[in-house]
């Protein structure tokens, strides 16, 4: 499943006509779609306390009852015969085959991608008509789902009372589609949608995209900047003249304030640093297989292996005239040499390194980079196949 998930559609066409603009149904998007995870395996994950999961029962103790995992065998045994949905978050972190689905999304920046959520529903199962704040590709993996698609909704749209879920109380249906295994529905942010399982074993894989809100961008970036500033840097007005009225906040005062704001906001290298950290930040603690004290000890362990990016890891890089930084799981790795930069870009693109990348006398910088990425859990040693 390494080709694009857009099927017959050219990625360029998709970006111009549909991305963030309008819904799209892609029939049989994969050449030969294989189920990347079994429903039983998802139920198993929902028993694990490290995994975030939910069950939604339409006719539960209350309408649209929401239960939060981890669950037990008894939870599943006590479910009604129909109209329930199990949702498991970040399945790509736990199941490598699910992670590989992301490879089909090479036409978008990887740092825009969020974790993969998978839902399994019994006949009639649904989470109700709603909208999301982000773009989502809904891949039908098993069974059938009947989708109703509506117009764009927002925070002011009326919601159903008496449930924790955000369900639209008024939902207008503009389009309807029945999705079968291998079909994909793309929805831009805000588009109302309602998917109802047709028959049991309805599995839908949802690939969502991260988009920080303006609020988050402003708050987090200014926090990041503010943490680096000494208290001694102050509003200064050595050019002050006698005010016409001592109570007036004049244009010059605002100019001085704007100059301060601009000075910090226009620092693109700081902006890149903050954004790289932010977009590669992990939601789950990384498991580190083994630590190596030196390149020598690592090299022994590397014989006959490749190095793979951890399925839970997030990588990105930023290069401009002044610097090259690799970001991995919220850490930054400045790369000065072109060979190190090449390795960093290769990792971002292909998620794997081969022996030729470190054999033949890797430079000290390459050695340090690989060693640090392994010791922090961003890379792991993979048996050669
Ligand atoms: Mn949704």
Short mmCIF file of C-alpha atoms and ligand atoms in Angstrom, two decimals:
data_model
loop_
_atom_site.label_atom_id
_atom_site.label_comp_id
_atom_site.label_asym_id
_atom_site.label_seq_id
_atom_site.Cartn_x
_atom_site.Cartn_y
_atom_site.Cartn_z
CA UNK A 1 0.00 0.00 0.00
CA UNK A 2 2.69 2.49 -0.87
CA UNK A 3 1.00 4.21 -3.81
CA UNK A 4 -1.16 7.28 -3.26
CA UNK A 5 -4.56 6.68 -1.70
CA UNK A 6 -6.18 8.95 -4.26
CA UNK A 7 -6.78 6.12 -6.77
CA UNK A 8 -7.21 7.57 -10.27
CA UNK A 9 -7.11 11.17 -9.06
CA UNK A 10 -3.93 13.16 -9.62
CA UNK A 11 -2.62 14.55 -6.29
CA UNK A 12 -2.38 18.00 -7.88
CA UNK A 13 -6.05 17.90 -8.91
CA UNK A 14 -7.01 16.76 -5.46
CA UNK A 15 -5.15 19.62 -3.78
CA UNK A 16 -6.56 22.23 -6.14
CA UNK A 17 -10.17 21.09 -6.26
CA UNK A 18 -10.90 19.26 -3.00
CA UNK A 19 -8.34 19.73 -0.22
CA UNK A 20 -9.94 21.99 2.42
CA UNK A 21 -12.65 22.80 -0.13
CA UNK A 22 -15.18 20.05 -0.72
CA UNK A 23 -15.93 16.40 0.05
CA UNK A 24 -14.75 13.65 -2.27
CA UNK A 25 -15.65 9.98 -2.61
CA UNK A 26 -12.77 7.84 -3.88
CA UNK A 27 -13.97 4.39 -4.95
CA UNK A 28 -11.45 1.54 -4.63
CA UNK A 29 -8.60 3.88 -3.74
CA UNK A 30 -6.16 1.04 -3.15
CA UNK A 31 -4.90 -1.38 -5.77
CA UNK A 32 -5.65 -4.35 -3.58
CA UNK A 33 -6.81 -3.33 -0.17
CA UNK A 34 -5.82 -5.58 2.70
CA UNK A 35 -7.31 -5.26 6.15
CA UNK A 36 -4.43 -3.89 8.28
CA UNK A 37 -5.94 -4.93 11.63
CA UNK A 38 -8.67 -7.29 12.80
CA UNK A 39 -11.67 -6.07 14.80
CA UNK A 40 -10.70 -8.48 17.61
CA UNK A 41 -7.27 -6.91 17.79
CA UNK A 42 -8.86 -3.46 18.23
CA UNK A 43 -11.08 -4.78 21.01
CA UNK A 44 -7.90 -6.18 22.58
CA UNK A 45 -6.20 -2.78 22.37
CA UNK A 46 -9.20 -1.21 24.10
CA UNK A 47 -8.43 -3.38 27.16
CA UNK A 48 -5.00 -1.77 27.47
CA UNK A 49 -4.80 1.18 29.83
CA UNK A 50 -2.18 2.90 27.66
CA UNK A 51 -4.60 3.03 24.74
CA UNK A 52 -7.27 5.69 24.46
CA UNK A 53 -10.64 4.18 23.53
CA UNK A 54 -14.35 4.94 23.70
CA UNK A 55 -17.61 3.08 23.18
CA UNK A 56 -20.72 4.90 22.03
CA UNK A 57 -24.11 3.25 22.52
CA UNK A 58 -26.95 4.99 20.73
CA UNK A 59 -29.65 3.51 22.96
CA UNK A 60 -27.62 3.12 26.15
CA UNK A 61 -28.42 4.11 29.74
CA UNK A 62 -28.92 7.54 28.23
CA UNK A 63 -29.27 8.36 24.52
CA UNK A 64 -25.82 8.41 22.92
CA UNK A 65 -24.10 6.99 25.98
CA UNK A 66 -20.33 7.50 26.00
CA UNK A 67 -18.06 5.04 27.84
CA UNK A 68 -14.32 5.61 28.13
CA UNK A 69 -11.71 2.83 28.12
CA UNK A 70 -9.79 0.91 29.20
CA UNK A 71 -12.52 -1.70 28.98
CA UNK A 72 -12.82 -5.26 30.24
CA UNK A 73 -14.04 -8.46 28.60
CA UNK A 74 -17.30 -7.90 30.48
CA UNK A 75 -17.82 -4.50 28.80
CA UNK A 76 -17.84 -6.20 25.42
CA UNK A 77 -19.98 -9.10 26.63
CA UNK A 78 -22.61 -6.68 27.91
CA UNK A 79 -22.96 -4.62 24.72
CA UNK A 80 -26.40 -4.55 23.06
CA UNK A 81 -26.79 -6.61 19.86
CA UNK A 82 -26.63 -3.51 17.63
CA UNK A 83 -26.18 0.30 17.45
CA UNK A 84 -22.83 0.55 19.24
CA UNK A 85 -19.42 1.77 18.06
CA UNK A 86 -15.95 1.16 19.48
CA UNK A 87 -13.39 3.90 18.74
CA UNK A 88 -9.67 3.35 19.29
CA UNK A 89 -7.22 6.28 19.05
CA UNK A 90 -3.67 6.30 17.68
CA UNK A 91 -3.82 2.73 16.34
CA UNK A 92 -0.83 3.53 14.09
CA UNK A 93 1.29 3.71 17.27
CA UNK A 94 0.40 0.18 18.23
CA UNK A 95 -0.07 -1.67 14.92
CA UNK A 96 2.71 -1.23 12.30
CA UNK A 97 0.47 -2.33 9.40
CA UNK A 98 -1.90 0.51 10.27
CA UNK A 99 1.02 2.93 10.38
CA UNK A 100 1.89 1.97 6.79
CA UNK A 101 -1.40 3.48 5.61
CA UNK A 102 0.16 6.90 6.19
CA UNK A 103 2.61 6.18 3.37
CA UNK A 104 -0.25 6.65 0.91
CA UNK A 105 -0.55 10.30 1.97
CA UNK A 106 2.79 11.49 0.59
CA UNK A 107 1.03 14.33 -1.25
CA UNK A 108 0.63 16.21 2.05
CA UNK A 109 3.22 17.27 4.68
CA UNK A 110 3.62 14.45 7.18
CA UNK A 111 3.61 16.90 10.11
CA UNK A 112 0.01 17.82 9.22
CA UNK A 113 -1.09 14.27 9.91
CA UNK A 114 -2.64 13.26 13.17
CA UNK A 115 -2.86 9.80 14.69
CA UNK A 116 -5.04 7.17 13.03
CA UNK A 117 -8.34 6.47 14.77
CA UNK A 118 -10.27 3.29 13.95
CA UNK A 119 -13.90 2.57 14.64
CA UNK A 120 -15.66 -0.76 14.67
CA UNK A 121 -19.45 -0.73 14.68
CA UNK A 122 -22.24 -3.24 14.96
CA UNK A 123 -25.25 -2.98 12.66
CA UNK A 124 -26.75 0.51 12.90
CA UNK A 125 -23.75 1.79 14.86
CA UNK A 126 -23.06 5.51 14.50
CA UNK A 127 -21.65 8.41 16.50
CA UNK A 128 -24.45 10.67 15.28
CA UNK A 129 -24.41 13.56 12.81
CA UNK A 130 -21.51 15.88 13.68
CA UNK A 131 -18.65 17.90 12.24
CA UNK A 132 -14.93 17.93 12.97
CA UNK A 133 -12.50 20.86 13.10
CA UNK A 134 -10.01 19.11 10.85
CA UNK A 135 -9.71 17.36 7.50
CA UNK A 136 -10.32 13.65 7.59
CA UNK A 137 -10.01 10.72 5.21
CA UNK A 138 -12.43 7.93 6.16
CA UNK A 139 -11.20 4.64 4.77
CA UNK A 140 -13.78 1.87 4.75
CA UNK A 141 -11.78 -1.17 5.86
CA UNK A 142 -14.39 -3.87 6.46
CA UNK A 143 -18.17 -4.13 6.06
CA UNK A 144 -20.29 -1.27 4.77
CA UNK A 145 -21.13 2.18 6.01
CA UNK A 146 -23.89 4.47 4.81
CA UNK A 147 -22.71 8.09 4.82
CA UNK A 148 -24.84 11.19 4.79
CA UNK A 149 -22.96 14.40 4.05
CA UNK A 150 -24.27 17.84 4.93
CA UNK A 151 -23.19 21.47 4.60
CA UNK A 152 -20.51 23.21 6.69
CA UNK A 153 -21.41 23.69 10.36
CA UNK A 154 -19.70 25.68 13.11
CA UNK A 155 -19.71 26.26 16.86
CA UNK A 156 -23.01 28.15 16.62
CA UNK A 157 -24.87 25.18 15.05
CA UNK A 158 -27.49 23.72 17.43
CA UNK A 159 -26.39 20.62 19.37
CA UNK A 160 -28.25 17.74 20.97
CA UNK A 161 -28.73 18.20 24.74
CA UNK A 162 -28.16 15.50 27.36
CA UNK A 163 -25.11 13.79 25.85
CA UNK A 164 -21.38 14.38 26.11
CA UNK A 165 -21.10 13.89 22.36
CA UNK A 166 -21.23 16.83 20.00
CA UNK A 167 -24.18 15.79 17.89
CA UNK A 168 -25.95 18.19 15.54
CA UNK A 169 -29.64 18.46 16.44
CA UNK A 170 -30.46 19.79 12.98
CA UNK A 171 -28.72 18.01 10.14
CA UNK A 172 -29.36 18.62 6.46
CA UNK A 173 -28.46 15.79 4.09
CA UNK A 174 -26.97 16.90 0.78
CA UNK A 175 -25.34 13.66 -0.42
CA UNK A 176 -25.50 9.97 0.46
CA UNK A 177 -23.01 7.20 -0.28
CA UNK A 178 -22.55 3.59 0.76
CA UNK A 179 -18.85 2.87 1.26
CA UNK A 180 -17.36 -0.59 0.79
CA UNK A 181 -13.93 -1.93 1.72
CA UNK A 182 -11.23 0.08 -0.07
CA UNK A 183 -13.46 3.15 -0.63
CA UNK A 184 -12.46 6.47 0.91
CA UNK A 185 -14.49 9.51 1.86
CA UNK A 186 -12.58 12.79 2.22
CA UNK A 187 -14.17 15.57 4.28
CA UNK A 188 -12.85 19.13 4.75
CA UNK A 189 -13.11 20.77 8.19
CA UNK A 190 -16.62 21.65 9.34
CA UNK A 191 -18.54 19.49 6.86
CA UNK A 192 -21.39 17.74 8.68
CA UNK A 193 -21.43 13.96 8.34
CA UNK A 194 -23.27 10.96 9.65
CA UNK A 195 -22.01 7.41 9.04
CA UNK A 196 -24.19 4.45 9.96
CA UNK A 197 -22.96 0.85 9.85
CA UNK A 198 -24.84 -1.38 7.42
CA UNK A 199 -24.54 -4.84 8.99
CA UNK A 200 -22.06 -5.91 11.66
CA UNK A 201 -18.25 -5.66 11.49
CA UNK A 202 -18.18 -2.20 10.00
CA UNK A 203 -14.62 -0.95 10.34
CA UNK A 204 -13.68 2.59 9.32
CA UNK A 205 -10.14 3.95 9.51
CA UNK A 206 -9.98 7.66 10.05
CA UNK A 207 -6.87 9.60 9.05
CA UNK A 208 -7.19 13.07 10.52
CA UNK A 209 -4.99 16.14 10.13
CA UNK A 210 -3.62 18.41 12.82
CA UNK A 211 -4.25 22.09 12.46
CA UNK A 212 -3.28 24.31 15.37
CA UNK A 213 -5.85 27.00 16.12
CA UNK A 214 -4.80 30.65 15.89
CA UNK A 215 -5.30 30.74 19.63
CA UNK A 216 -2.82 27.87 20.09
CA UNK A 217 -0.31 29.40 17.66
CA UNK A 218 -0.33 32.75 19.45
CA UNK A 219 -0.34 31.37 22.97
CA UNK A 220 2.26 28.66 22.43
CA UNK A 221 4.63 30.70 20.29
CA UNK A 222 4.58 33.69 22.61
CA UNK A 223 5.11 31.36 25.59
CA UNK A 224 8.08 29.82 23.81
CA UNK A 225 9.57 33.26 23.07
CA UNK A 226 8.74 34.72 26.48
CA UNK A 227 10.56 31.90 28.27
CA UNK A 228 13.80 33.03 26.62
CA UNK A 229 13.50 36.75 27.45
CA UNK A 230 15.10 38.42 30.46
CA UNK A 231 13.03 40.73 32.66
CA UNK A 232 15.42 43.53 31.85
CA UNK A 233 14.06 43.91 28.33
CA UNK A 234 11.42 46.63 28.76
CA UNK A 235 9.22 49.08 26.94
CA UNK A 236 11.55 52.04 26.32
CA UNK A 237 10.73 55.63 25.33
CA UNK A 238 13.91 57.68 25.35
CA UNK A 239 12.38 59.63 22.46
CA UNK A 240 9.38 60.76 24.59
CA UNK A 241 8.24 64.37 24.10
CA UNK A 242 5.85 66.42 26.25
CA UNK A 243 2.32 65.02 25.74
CA UNK A 244 -0.55 67.33 24.74
CA UNK A 245 -2.64 65.55 27.39
CA UNK A 246 -0.87 63.38 29.92
CA UNK A 247 -3.66 60.78 29.75
CA UNK A 248 -3.34 60.07 26.04
CA UNK A 249 -1.88 56.82 24.72
CA UNK A 250 -0.50 58.27 21.51
CA UNK A 251 0.54 56.73 18.20
CA UNK A 252 4.17 56.69 19.21
CA UNK A 253 3.39 54.48 22.23
CA UNK A 254 1.61 51.98 19.97
CA UNK A 255 4.48 52.14 17.46
CA UNK A 256 6.93 51.20 20.22
CA UNK A 257 4.72 48.27 21.28
CA UNK A 258 4.29 47.05 17.73
CA UNK A 259 8.05 47.24 17.19
CA UNK A 260 8.56 44.95 20.20
CA UNK A 261 5.97 42.47 18.96
CA UNK A 262 7.34 42.55 15.42
CA UNK A 263 10.91 41.98 16.55
CA UNK A 264 9.92 38.67 18.13
CA UNK A 265 7.31 37.55 15.64
CA UNK A 266 9.49 38.19 12.60
CA UNK A 267 12.25 35.92 13.89
CA UNK A 268 11.71 33.06 11.44
CA UNK A 269 14.40 30.83 12.91
CA UNK A 270 12.70 30.96 16.33
CA UNK A 271 9.34 30.42 14.68
CA UNK A 272 10.67 27.36 12.86
CA UNK A 273 12.21 26.04 16.06
CA UNK A 274 8.96 26.36 17.99
CA UNK A 275 6.85 24.92 15.17
CA UNK A 276 9.17 21.96 14.58
CA UNK A 277 9.05 21.10 18.28
CA UNK A 278 5.30 21.56 18.40
CA UNK A 279 4.37 19.51 15.33
CA UNK A 280 6.61 16.57 16.24
CA UNK A 281 5.62 16.51 19.89
CA UNK A 282 4.56 13.04 21.07
CA UNK A 283 1.27 12.30 22.76
CA UNK A 284 2.53 9.00 24.14
CA UNK A 285 5.82 8.31 25.87
CA UNK A 286 8.25 6.62 23.55
CA UNK A 287 9.51 3.19 24.50
CA UNK A 288 13.28 3.00 24.18
CA UNK A 289 14.49 -0.51 23.32
CA UNK A 290 18.09 -0.17 24.30
CA UNK A 291 20.60 2.57 25.05
CA UNK A 292 24.09 2.68 23.58
CA UNK A 293 26.94 4.50 25.25
CA UNK A 294 29.12 4.86 22.22
CA UNK A 295 29.14 4.55 18.47
CA UNK A 296 31.40 1.50 18.83
CA UNK A 297 28.89 -0.51 20.87
CA UNK A 298 26.06 0.58 18.59
CA UNK A 299 27.97 -0.42 15.46
CA UNK A 300 28.26 -4.00 16.76
CA UNK A 301 24.49 -4.18 17.25
CA UNK A 302 23.92 -2.76 13.78
CA UNK A 303 25.48 -5.56 11.79
CA UNK A 304 22.97 -7.01 9.34
CA UNK A 305 20.18 -4.61 10.25
CA UNK A 306 18.39 -1.53 9.02
CA UNK A 307 17.30 1.40 11.17
CA UNK A 308 13.61 2.32 11.11
CA UNK A 309 11.74 5.34 12.38
CA UNK A 310 9.61 4.30 15.33
CA UNK A 311 5.94 3.92 14.31
CA UNK A 312 4.99 6.34 17.07
CA UNK A 313 7.63 8.91 16.11
CA UNK A 314 7.15 12.19 14.29
CA UNK A 315 9.87 13.71 12.14
CA UNK A 316 10.17 16.99 10.27
CA UNK A 317 12.97 19.23 9.12
CA UNK A 318 13.54 22.87 8.36
CA UNK A 319 16.27 24.20 6.12
CA UNK A 320 17.01 27.76 5.11
CA UNK A 321 20.11 29.74 4.21
CA UNK A 322 21.33 29.79 7.76
CA UNK A 323 20.55 26.43 9.23
CA UNK A 324 19.26 22.90 8.91
CA UNK A 325 17.36 21.37 11.82
CA UNK A 326 15.90 17.90 12.06
CA UNK A 327 12.99 17.67 14.50
CA UNK A 328 12.13 14.30 16.01
CA UNK A 329 9.55 13.79 18.74
CA UNK A 330 9.78 17.32 20.09
CA UNK A 331 13.61 17.44 20.07
CA UNK A 332 15.83 19.31 17.62
CA UNK A 333 18.99 18.09 15.94
CA UNK A 334 20.95 20.80 14.12
CA UNK A 335 22.75 19.26 11.12
CA UNK A 336 25.79 21.16 9.79
CA UNK A 337 27.26 18.72 7.28
CA UNK A 338 25.54 18.00 3.99
CA UNK A 339 25.87 14.24 4.56
CA UNK A 340 23.98 14.53 7.88
CA UNK A 341 21.35 16.70 6.21
CA UNK A 342 20.95 14.08 3.50
CA UNK A 343 20.41 11.37 6.11
CA UNK A 344 17.89 13.54 7.96
CA UNK A 345 15.90 14.20 4.78
CA UNK A 346 16.06 10.54 3.81
CA UNK A 347 14.63 9.60 7.22
CA UNK A 348 11.79 12.11 6.81
CA UNK A 349 10.97 10.79 3.36
CA UNK A 350 11.48 7.04 3.63
CA UNK A 351 11.48 6.31 7.40
CA UNK A 352 14.44 3.95 7.10
CA UNK A 353 18.25 3.94 6.93
CA UNK A 354 20.37 1.24 5.31
CA UNK A 355 23.88 0.08 6.26
CA UNK A 356 25.46 2.19 3.50
CA UNK A 357 24.24 5.26 5.42
CA UNK A 358 26.50 4.55 8.38
CA UNK A 359 29.13 2.12 7.12
CA UNK A 360 32.22 3.43 5.31
CA UNK A 361 33.32 5.68 8.13
CA UNK A 362 30.33 7.78 9.05
CA UNK A 363 31.35 11.27 10.14
CA UNK A 364 31.28 12.17 13.82
CA UNK A 365 28.15 14.25 13.22
CA UNK A 366 26.32 11.36 11.52
CA UNK A 367 27.36 9.03 14.35
CA UNK A 368 26.07 11.45 16.97
CA UNK A 369 22.78 11.95 15.13
CA UNK A 370 22.08 8.23 14.75
CA UNK A 371 23.15 7.49 18.32
CA UNK A 372 20.92 10.21 19.75
CA UNK A 373 17.92 9.20 17.64
CA UNK A 374 18.26 5.58 18.79
CA UNK A 375 18.80 6.48 22.44
CA UNK A 376 15.74 8.70 22.46
CA UNK A 377 13.57 6.03 20.82
CA UNK A 378 12.96 7.86 17.52
CA UNK A 379 14.87 5.15 15.61
CA UNK A 380 14.97 1.46 16.29
CA UNK A 381 17.07 -1.41 15.05
CA UNK A 382 15.16 -3.55 12.60
CA UNK A 383 16.23 -6.98 11.41
CA UNK A 384 17.08 -6.96 7.72
CA UNK A 385 14.48 -8.68 5.55
MN1 LIG B 1 -16.16 12.75 12.21
#
